[in-house]
Amino acid sequence: SEIQRLPRGRMNILAIGRERFRINSLDFQRYSYLTGDVEMVSLDEQEPANILANGARLLRPLLGRYLEALSKAGQEDFDTTQLPDEPMAIAHLASILLQSENEIKQDILEIDDAKTLFTRLLSIYQREVSLIDILLSPPSADEEHDLPFSLN
């Protein structure tokens, strides 16, 4: 965590979550800062091993292509040979690395079973990889003039 002290005794506090939790209630009144009641929740990984392995088998190449595309775009440098083999490690890494809107990330955080998590991540990464492939593959000079319509 990180603490930035501000004037008049105020602070900005940055904390990194390591466990999943659900907020049951928030208290805006008791203190000069926000507090709440939470319960710890875990991802239900009780799916048969073959379902998790199949999800990881499908997600791993998409995640690899996504990371390679980010590398080409100059955002990060990744070694895709270092991707984990364990199915839930792949799912967690895919969730963390996804460059998307906060609403999509929040939807992923709210998923409470592994099968749904893999299904959602596969859908997102299929779309993201397709879009990135299109954006990083501009049309060739021949394709530019071979349009299905006239510019007139």
Short mmCIF file of C-alpha atoms in Angstrom, two decimals:
data_model
loop_
_atom_site.label_atom_id
_atom_site.label_comp_id
_atom_site.label_asym_id
_atom_site.label_seq_id
_atom_site.Cartn_x
_atom_site.Cartn_y
_atom_site.Cartn_z
CA SER A 1 0.00 0.00 0.00
CA GLU A 2 0.97 3.62 -0.47
CA ILE A 3 0.17 6.68 1.63
CA GLN A 4 0.38 10.25 0.38
CA ARG A 5 0.08 12.82 3.17
CA LEU A 6 -1.90 15.94 2.29
CA PRO A 7 -2.37 19.29 4.02
CA ARG A 8 -4.70 19.53 7.06
CA GLY A 9 -4.08 15.94 8.16
CA ARG A 10 -5.65 14.39 5.06
CA MET A 11 -4.24 11.42 3.14
CA ASN A 12 -4.59 9.56 -0.12
CA ILE A 13 -4.26 5.83 0.55
CA LEU A 14 -3.68 3.31 -2.23
CA ALA A 15 -4.25 -0.33 -1.29
CA ILE A 16 -3.94 -3.40 -3.46
CA GLY A 17 -6.52 -6.09 -2.82
CA ARG A 18 -5.27 -9.61 -2.39
CA GLU A 19 -8.57 -11.26 -1.49
CA ARG A 20 -12.05 -10.95 -2.92
CA PHE A 21 -14.80 -9.45 -0.81
CA ARG A 22 -18.38 -8.30 -1.12
CA ILE A 23 -19.52 -4.99 0.39
CA ASN A 24 -22.62 -5.53 2.53
CA SER A 25 -23.05 -1.95 3.73
CA LEU A 26 -21.29 1.41 3.78
CA ASP A 27 -21.17 3.89 6.67
CA PHE A 28 -20.78 7.53 5.70
CA GLN A 29 -21.67 8.91 9.14
CA ARG A 30 -19.59 7.34 11.92
CA TYR A 31 -16.16 8.66 10.89
CA SER A 32 -14.78 11.38 8.66
CA TYR A 33 -13.81 8.62 6.25
CA LEU A 34 -15.81 5.88 4.56
CA THR A 35 -16.13 2.55 6.36
CA GLY A 36 -18.15 -0.52 5.57
CA ASP A 37 -19.10 -4.06 6.44
CA VAL A 38 -17.67 -6.68 4.08
CA GLU A 39 -17.62 -10.43 3.78
CA MET A 40 -14.78 -12.37 2.23
CA VAL A 41 -15.77 -14.38 -0.85
CA SER A 42 -13.84 -16.91 -2.85
CA LEU A 43 -14.12 -17.98 -6.43
CA ASP A 44 -15.90 -21.33 -6.66
CA GLU A 45 -13.33 -23.56 -8.32
CA GLN A 46 -15.36 -26.73 -7.80
CA GLU A 47 -15.75 -27.31 -11.52
CA PRO A 48 -14.40 -30.61 -12.84
CA ALA A 49 -10.69 -30.36 -13.62
CA ASN A 50 -11.30 -31.04 -17.33
CA ILE A 51 -13.59 -27.97 -17.61
CA LEU A 52 -10.96 -25.71 -16.01
CA ALA A 53 -8.21 -27.24 -18.16
CA ASN A 54 -10.30 -26.77 -21.32
CA GLY A 55 -11.00 -23.13 -20.41
CA ALA A 56 -7.29 -22.52 -19.88
CA ARG A 57 -6.42 -24.36 -23.11
CA LEU A 58 -8.71 -22.01 -25.06
CA LEU A 59 -7.76 -18.84 -23.16
CA ARG A 60 -3.97 -19.30 -23.17
CA PRO A 61 -3.40 -18.71 -26.93
CA LEU A 62 -5.77 -15.72 -26.92
CA LEU A 63 -3.91 -14.22 -23.97
CA GLY A 64 -0.62 -14.86 -25.77
CA ARG A 65 -1.86 -13.11 -28.94
CA TYR A 66 -3.19 -10.23 -26.82
CA LEU A 67 0.17 -9.79 -25.09
CA GLU A 68 2.04 -9.97 -28.39
CA ALA A 69 -0.28 -7.30 -29.83
CA LEU A 70 0.34 -5.06 -26.81
CA SER A 71 4.07 -5.55 -27.33
CA LYS A 72 3.75 -4.56 -31.00
CA ALA A 73 1.77 -1.49 -29.98
CA GLY A 74 4.66 -0.58 -27.71
CA GLN A 75 2.72 -0.72 -24.46
CA GLU A 76 4.61 -3.53 -22.75
CA ASP A 77 7.21 -6.18 -23.41
CA PHE A 78 6.00 -9.68 -22.59
CA ASP A 79 7.52 -13.12 -22.86
CA THR A 80 4.53 -15.32 -23.66
CA THR A 81 6.55 -18.47 -22.92
CA GLN A 82 6.33 -17.42 -19.25
CA LEU A 83 2.53 -17.77 -19.11
CA PRO A 84 1.48 -20.08 -16.28
CA ASP A 85 0.17 -23.58 -16.93
CA GLU A 86 -2.28 -23.80 -14.01
CA PRO A 87 -5.83 -23.00 -15.24
CA MET A 88 -6.81 -20.57 -12.48
CA ALA A 89 -3.45 -18.78 -12.72
CA ILE A 90 -4.19 -18.17 -16.44
CA ALA A 91 -7.66 -16.84 -15.59
CA HIS A 92 -6.34 -14.53 -12.88
CA LEU A 93 -3.53 -13.24 -15.10
CA ALA A 94 -5.97 -12.64 -17.97
CA SER A 95 -8.22 -10.69 -15.60
CA ILE A 96 -5.36 -8.54 -14.34
CA LEU A 97 -3.81 -7.79 -17.75
CA LEU A 98 -7.04 -6.88 -19.54
CA GLN A 99 -6.93 -3.28 -20.75
CA SER A 100 -10.60 -2.37 -20.65
CA GLU A 101 -13.23 -0.15 -19.12
CA ASN A 102 -13.76 -0.30 -15.36
CA GLU A 103 -17.29 -1.65 -15.87
CA ILE A 104 -15.94 -4.72 -17.66
CA LYS A 105 -13.32 -5.29 -14.98
CA GLN A 106 -15.99 -4.91 -12.29
CA ASP A 107 -18.17 -7.49 -14.06
CA ILE A 108 -15.23 -9.90 -13.99
CA LEU A 109 -14.64 -9.24 -10.28
CA GLU A 110 -18.28 -10.06 -9.52
CA ILE A 111 -18.15 -13.50 -11.13
CA ASP A 112 -18.27 -16.15 -8.43
CA ASP A 113 -17.54 -19.39 -10.29
CA ALA A 114 -14.60 -20.50 -12.43
CA LYS A 115 -16.62 -21.78 -15.40
CA THR A 116 -18.39 -18.43 -15.82
CA LEU A 117 -15.08 -16.61 -15.38
CA PHE A 118 -13.49 -18.59 -18.23
CA THR A 119 -16.56 -18.13 -20.44
CA ARG A 120 -16.55 -14.35 -19.90
CA LEU A 121 -12.77 -14.01 -20.38
CA LEU A 122 -12.87 -16.07 -23.57
CA SER A 123 -15.60 -13.83 -24.98
CA ILE A 124 -13.73 -10.66 -24.06
CA TYR A 125 -10.35 -11.83 -25.34
CA GLN A 126 -11.79 -13.13 -28.63
CA ARG A 127 -13.25 -9.68 -29.26
CA GLU A 128 -10.15 -7.79 -28.05
CA VAL A 129 -7.70 -9.88 -30.08
CA SER A 130 -9.82 -9.47 -33.22
CA LEU A 131 -9.98 -5.70 -32.76
CA ILE A 132 -6.26 -5.41 -32.05
CA ASP A 133 -5.43 -7.56 -35.10
CA ILE A 134 -7.50 -5.22 -37.28
CA LEU A 135 -5.97 -2.08 -35.79
CA LEU A 136 -2.41 -3.36 -36.14
CA SER A 137 -2.93 -4.59 -39.72
CA PRO A 138 -3.58 -1.54 -41.92
CA PRO A 139 -4.71 -2.32 -45.46
CA SER A 140 -2.04 -2.71 -48.10
CA ALA A 141 -1.73 -0.18 -50.92
CA ASP A 142 -3.61 -2.52 -53.30
CA GLU A 143 -6.44 -3.00 -50.80
CA GLU A 144 -6.86 0.77 -50.34
CA HIS A 145 -7.91 1.22 -53.96
CA ASP A 146 -9.96 -1.97 -54.11
CA LEU A 147 -12.94 -0.59 -52.19
CA PRO A 148 -16.47 -2.00 -52.57
CA PHE A 149 -17.77 1.53 -53.16
CA SER A 150 -16.83 4.73 -54.97
CA LEU A 151 -15.45 7.72 -53.11
CA ASN A 152 -17.43 10.01 -55.48
#
